[in-house]
Short mmCIF file of C-alpha atoms in Angstrom, two decimals:
data_model
loop_
_atom_site.label_atom_id
_atom_site.label_comp_id
_atom_site.label_asym_id
_atom_site.label_seq_id
_atom_site.Cartn_x
_atom_site.Cartn_y
_atom_site.Cartn_z
CA MET Z 22 -17.73 -4.86 30.95
CA LYS Z 23 -17.26 -8.45 31.94
CA GLU Z 24 -14.01 -10.22 31.05
CA GLU Z 25 -15.78 -12.75 28.85
CA ASP Z 26 -17.52 -10.00 26.87
CA ILE Z 27 -14.24 -8.18 26.33
CA ARG Z 28 -12.57 -11.28 24.92
CA LYS Z 29 -15.59 -12.04 22.74
CA HIS Z 30 -16.17 -8.62 21.20
CA ALA Z 31 -12.85 -6.77 21.24
CA PHE Z 32 -11.17 -6.64 17.81
CA ALA Z 33 -10.28 -2.97 17.29
CA MET Z 34 -9.91 0.39 19.03
CA PRO Z 35 -11.85 1.98 20.58
CA VAL Z 36 -13.64 -1.08 21.95
CA HIS Z 37 -17.02 0.62 22.41
CA SER Z 38 -16.97 2.15 18.87
CA PRO Z 39 -14.30 0.64 16.59
CA ALA Z 40 -12.82 2.87 13.90
CA TYR Z 41 -13.53 0.19 11.29
CA PRO Z 42 -15.61 -3.01 10.89
CA ARG Z 43 -14.24 -6.54 10.78
CA PRO Z 44 -12.36 -7.49 7.61
CA PRO Z 45 -12.14 -8.56 4.83
CA PHE Z 46 -13.01 -5.46 2.80
CA ARG Z 47 -14.50 -5.37 -0.70
CA PHE Z 48 -13.72 -2.57 -3.15
CA VAL Z 49 -16.02 -1.81 -6.09
CA ASN Z 50 -14.84 0.31 -9.04
CA ARG Z 51 -11.48 0.89 -7.40
CA GLU Z 52 -9.55 3.20 -9.71
CA TYR Z 53 -5.75 2.98 -10.02
CA PHE Z 54 -3.43 5.49 -11.68
CA ILE Z 55 0.07 3.95 -11.54
CA ILE Z 56 3.21 5.68 -12.80
CA SER Z 57 6.31 3.48 -12.97
CA TYR Z 58 9.56 5.40 -12.82
CA GLU Z 59 13.29 4.87 -12.57
CA SER Z 60 14.79 6.15 -9.31
CA ASP Z 61 18.11 5.95 -7.45
CA LEU Z 62 19.15 2.35 -6.69
CA ASP Z 63 20.86 3.16 -3.37
CA ALA Z 64 17.86 5.20 -2.21
CA VAL Z 65 15.43 2.41 -3.08
CA ARG Z 66 17.53 -0.27 -1.38
CA ALA Z 67 17.79 1.91 1.73
CA VAL Z 68 14.01 1.76 2.35
CA VAL Z 69 13.29 -1.88 1.46
CA PRO Z 70 13.62 -4.22 4.47
CA GLU Z 71 15.57 -7.47 4.37
CA PRO Z 72 15.01 -10.28 3.51
CA LEU Z 73 13.32 -8.64 0.49
CA LYS Z 74 15.73 -7.71 -2.30
CA VAL Z 75 15.81 -4.92 -4.87
CA GLU Z 76 17.24 -5.71 -8.30
CA LYS Z 77 16.31 -2.53 -10.21
CA PRO Z 78 15.71 1.09 -9.14
CA ILE Z 79 12.02 0.97 -10.10
CA VAL Z 80 9.23 2.60 -8.09
CA ASN Z 81 5.49 2.60 -8.78
CA TYR Z 82 3.81 5.79 -7.70
CA GLU Z 83 0.09 5.07 -7.23
CA PHE Z 84 -2.94 7.33 -7.02
CA ILE Z 85 -6.05 5.36 -6.03
CA ARG Z 86 -9.69 6.36 -5.74
CA MET Z 87 -12.09 4.09 -3.86
CA PRO Z 88 -15.68 5.29 -4.35
CA ASP Z 89 -17.40 2.19 -2.91
CA THR Z 90 -15.76 0.24 -0.09
CA THR Z 91 -17.42 -1.94 2.54
CA GLY Z 92 -16.97 -0.28 5.90
CA PHE Z 93 -14.69 2.51 4.68
CA GLY Z 94 -16.95 4.44 2.30
CA ASP Z 95 -15.59 6.80 -0.38
CA TYR Z 96 -11.95 7.92 -0.08
CA ALA Z 97 -8.63 8.28 -1.89
CA GLU Z 98 -5.02 7.34 -1.24
CA THR Z 99 -1.62 7.64 -2.85
CA GLY Z 100 1.89 6.35 -2.27
CA GLN Z 101 4.89 4.36 -3.43
CA VAL Z 102 5.10 0.63 -4.11
CA ILE Z 103 8.45 -0.97 -4.94
CA PRO Z 104 8.95 -4.13 -7.05
CA VAL Z 105 11.07 -6.62 -5.08
CA ILE Z 106 12.22 -10.24 -4.99
CA ASP Z 107 10.87 -12.08 -1.95
CA MET Z 108 12.36 -14.84 0.21
CA ASP Z 109 11.20 -17.51 -2.25
CA GLY Z 110 12.85 -15.79 -5.20
CA ARG Z 111 9.55 -14.59 -6.67
CA ALA Z 112 8.68 -11.17 -8.03
CA ALA Z 113 6.60 -9.28 -5.45
CA SER Z 114 5.73 -5.77 -4.25
CA TYR Z 115 6.66 -3.84 -1.12
CA THR Z 116 4.45 -0.95 -0.02
CA HIS Z 117 6.76 1.82 1.16
CA ALA Z 118 4.46 4.81 1.81
CA MET Z 119 0.74 5.64 1.74
CA TYR Z 120 -1.25 8.84 2.31
CA LEU Z 121 -5.04 8.80 2.85
CA ASN Z 122 -7.93 11.13 3.63
CA ASP Z 123 -10.06 8.72 5.71
CA GLU Z 124 -9.61 7.66 9.34
CA GLY Z 125 -11.13 4.16 9.05
CA PRO Z 126 -8.74 2.69 6.49
CA ILE Z 127 -5.79 4.45 8.12
CA ALA Z 128 -6.53 2.83 11.48
CA GLY Z 129 -7.56 -0.54 10.04
CA GLY Z 130 -4.73 -0.70 7.54
CA ARG Z 131 -2.08 0.06 10.14
CA GLU Z 132 -3.46 -2.09 12.97
CA ILE Z 133 -4.36 -5.22 11.00
CA TRP Z 134 -1.84 -5.47 8.17
CA GLY Z 135 0.74 -2.80 8.93
CA PHE Z 136 0.08 -0.51 5.96
CA PRO Z 137 2.34 2.59 6.26
CA LYS Z 138 -0.57 5.05 6.22
CA LYS Z 139 -0.64 8.72 7.18
CA LEU Z 140 -3.39 11.34 7.03
CA ALA Z 141 -3.11 13.71 4.05
CA SER Z 142 -5.11 15.05 1.08
CA PRO Z 143 -4.79 12.89 -2.06
CA SER Z 144 -7.05 13.14 -5.11
CA LEU Z 145 -7.64 11.44 -8.45
CA SER Z 146 -9.81 13.01 -11.14
CA VAL Z 147 -10.12 13.87 -14.83
CA GLY Z 148 -9.03 17.41 -15.70
CA GLY Z 149 -10.46 19.18 -18.72
CA THR Z 150 -11.50 16.50 -21.19
CA ASP Z 151 -8.37 14.44 -21.74
CA THR Z 152 -6.08 14.33 -18.67
CA LEU Z 153 -6.07 11.97 -15.70
CA ILE Z 154 -4.71 13.93 -12.72
CA GLY Z 155 -3.44 12.63 -9.40
CA THR Z 156 -2.27 14.90 -6.59
CA LEU Z 157 -1.06 14.74 -2.99
CA ASP Z 158 -1.13 17.66 -0.57
CA TYR Z 159 0.28 17.35 2.95
CA ALA Z 160 -0.44 20.11 5.48
CA GLY Z 161 -1.58 22.33 2.62
CA VAL Z 162 1.63 21.85 0.61
CA ARG Z 163 1.73 20.09 -2.78
CA VAL Z 164 3.88 16.98 -2.54
CA ALA Z 165 3.09 15.03 -5.74
CA THR Z 166 1.45 15.63 -9.10
CA GLY Z 167 0.90 12.96 -11.74
CA THR Z 168 -0.72 13.36 -15.15
CA MET Z 169 -1.61 10.91 -17.91
CA GLY Z 170 -3.43 10.99 -21.22
CA TYR Z 171 -6.94 9.72 -20.48
CA LYS Z 172 -7.63 6.20 -21.82
CA TYR Z 173 -5.15 6.47 -24.67
CA THR Z 174 -4.46 2.79 -25.37
CA PRO Z 175 -6.39 -0.24 -24.01
CA LEU Z 176 -4.45 -2.87 -22.07
CA ASP Z 177 -5.14 -6.59 -21.77
CA ARG Z 178 -7.59 -7.01 -18.87
CA ASP Z 179 -6.51 -10.56 -18.03
CA ALA Z 180 -2.88 -9.50 -17.72
CA GLU Z 181 -3.82 -6.62 -15.44
CA ARG Z 182 -6.03 -8.90 -13.35
CA ALA Z 183 -3.07 -11.24 -12.85
CA GLY Z 184 -0.88 -8.29 -11.92
CA LEU Z 185 -3.31 -7.30 -9.17
CA GLY Z 186 -4.30 -10.73 -7.90
CA ASP Z 187 -1.37 -13.09 -8.42
CA VAL Z 188 1.47 -11.06 -6.92
CA SER Z 189 2.43 -11.23 -3.24
CA ASN Z 190 2.46 -7.88 -1.48
CA TYR Z 191 4.63 -7.13 1.57
CA LEU Z 192 4.42 -4.64 4.45
CA LEU Z 193 6.61 -3.84 7.44
CA LYS Z 194 4.32 -3.86 10.48
CA VAL Z 195 5.60 -2.13 13.62
CA ILE Z 196 3.57 -1.72 16.83
CA PRO Z 197 5.10 -0.38 20.07
CA HIS Z 198 4.73 -1.78 23.58
CA VAL Z 199 3.25 0.32 26.38
CA ASP Z 200 6.78 1.07 27.61
CA GLY Z 201 7.78 2.45 24.19
CA THR Z 202 9.79 -0.56 23.09
CA THR Z 203 8.86 -2.56 20.01
CA ARG Z 204 6.09 -5.12 20.63
CA ILE Z 205 5.56 -6.25 17.02
CA CYS Z 206 8.02 -6.01 14.15
CA GLU Z 207 6.98 -8.26 11.27
CA LEU Z 208 7.11 -8.56 7.52
CA VAL Z 209 3.49 -9.19 6.51
CA ARG Z 210 2.36 -10.77 3.24
CA PHE Z 211 -1.09 -10.24 1.72
CA HIS Z 212 -2.95 -10.72 -1.58
CA MET Z 213 -5.85 -9.18 -3.45
CA ARG Z 214 -8.61 -11.73 -4.13
CA ASP Z 215 -11.65 -12.05 -6.41
CA VAL Z 216 -10.31 -9.47 -8.85
CA THR Z 217 -12.45 -8.28 -11.76
CA VAL Z 218 -10.94 -5.71 -14.13
CA HIS Z 219 -13.53 -3.49 -15.83
CA GLY Z 220 -11.03 -1.51 -17.87
CA ALA Z 221 -7.31 -0.85 -18.26
CA TRP Z 222 -5.41 1.69 -20.35
CA GLU Z 223 -1.94 3.15 -20.78
CA GLY Z 224 -0.81 6.55 -22.06
CA PRO Z 225 1.80 9.30 -21.91
CA ALA Z 226 2.51 10.43 -18.36
CA ALA Z 227 4.50 12.79 -16.17
CA LEU Z 228 5.28 12.78 -12.43
CA GLN Z 229 6.59 15.50 -10.12
CA LEU Z 230 7.60 14.87 -6.50
CA PHE Z 231 8.37 17.71 -4.09
CA ALA Z 232 10.41 17.64 -0.88
CA HIS Z 233 8.43 17.62 2.38
CA ALA Z 234 9.66 16.92 5.91
CA LEU Z 235 6.70 14.67 6.84
CA ALA Z 236 5.80 13.23 3.45
CA PRO Z 237 9.24 12.35 2.02
CA VAL Z 238 8.13 10.79 -1.27
CA ALA Z 239 10.81 12.81 -3.07
CA ASP Z 240 13.49 10.83 -1.21
CA LEU Z 241 12.93 8.31 -4.02
CA PRO Z 242 13.58 10.81 -6.83
CA VAL Z 243 12.16 10.58 -10.34
CA ARG Z 244 14.98 9.98 -12.85
CA ARG Z 245 12.79 8.88 -15.74
CA VAL Z 246 9.13 7.95 -16.20
CA LEU Z 247 8.90 4.46 -17.70
CA ARG Z 248 5.17 3.92 -18.24
CA ALA Z 249 1.76 4.64 -16.76
CA LYS Z 250 -1.55 2.83 -16.60
CA HIS Z 251 -5.10 3.44 -15.47
CA ILE Z 252 -7.13 0.50 -14.13
CA VAL Z 253 -10.70 0.19 -12.86
CA ALA Z 254 -11.38 -3.00 -10.89
CA ASP Z 255 -13.37 -4.76 -8.18
CA LEU Z 256 -11.36 -6.70 -5.60
CA THR Z 257 -11.17 -7.92 -2.02
CA LEU Z 258 -8.32 -7.05 0.31
CA ASP Z 259 -7.57 -10.41 1.91
CA LEU Z 260 -6.27 -10.97 5.41
CA GLY Z 261 -2.50 -11.23 5.76
CA GLU Z 262 0.07 -13.60 7.20
CA VAL Z 263 3.37 -13.10 8.98
CA ALA Z 264 6.14 -13.84 6.49
CA TYR Z 265 9.06 -12.92 8.76
CA ASP Z 266 9.28 -12.01 12.47
CA TYR Z 267 12.21 -9.67 13.10
CA LEU Z 268 12.01 -9.98 16.90
CA ALA Z 269 11.95 -13.79 16.82
CA SER Z 270 14.88 -13.94 14.41
CA HIS Z 271 16.80 -11.56 16.71
CA GLU Z 272 16.21 -13.82 19.71
CA VAL Z 273 17.39 -16.86 17.74
CA LEU Z 274 20.50 -14.97 16.67
CA LYS Z 275 21.30 -14.06 20.28
CA LEU Z 276 21.01 -17.71 21.33
CA VAL Z 277 23.29 -18.83 18.49
CA ASN Z 278 25.91 -16.25 19.44
CA ARG Z 279 26.03 -17.20 23.12
#
């Protein structure tokens, strides 16, 4: 390969056959099952990076099914998203943990935005005739089970669209150098764009989290389930921006302290 060709075509690994296409990515009929629960305030604060702030011990456990995604195909994911206050004093979300069953979005999500994705076996389906069921298995062990009454009460679609599209989302992106030191350590901000909500419902729900050494979702324990909702929507995962550079701020701090 010539140097010019490398610079022109290289955007992802491996160069000769990237694990994912170029973004952005469009999701059609993306299905969310979100259980909001009260957890332990100290435990939640311990996993949310500064300068984001936690005011309440609330965690959103999400099961998501993506049957039609440009470049990624049909897959599922699950994980924990924490409501926070960002540097501008606005309500936002911080994605703490994610578990997927598809290589492309794991690689692309981690390398581009810094999504905290690991390979596992999540699922989202309807059980029997009246129960929405979300599960997570890691290495053959059940880690999470969520259930909800199927389409019990309709929710306002415009309000749910605003909740998906108008809120800033944050990630902690870490990429090592070839010598094992940290090359990139950034707080990344991103948004969902062009959101269309096809349906939204709430209903009675339950959530169980089980201890696992490599999928520690139970480290944010369930004290009380607050509410649950089921949303079907189309949306685009937009490109992100660096909201805070931890390495740059560290260098500035060292200069100030000299």
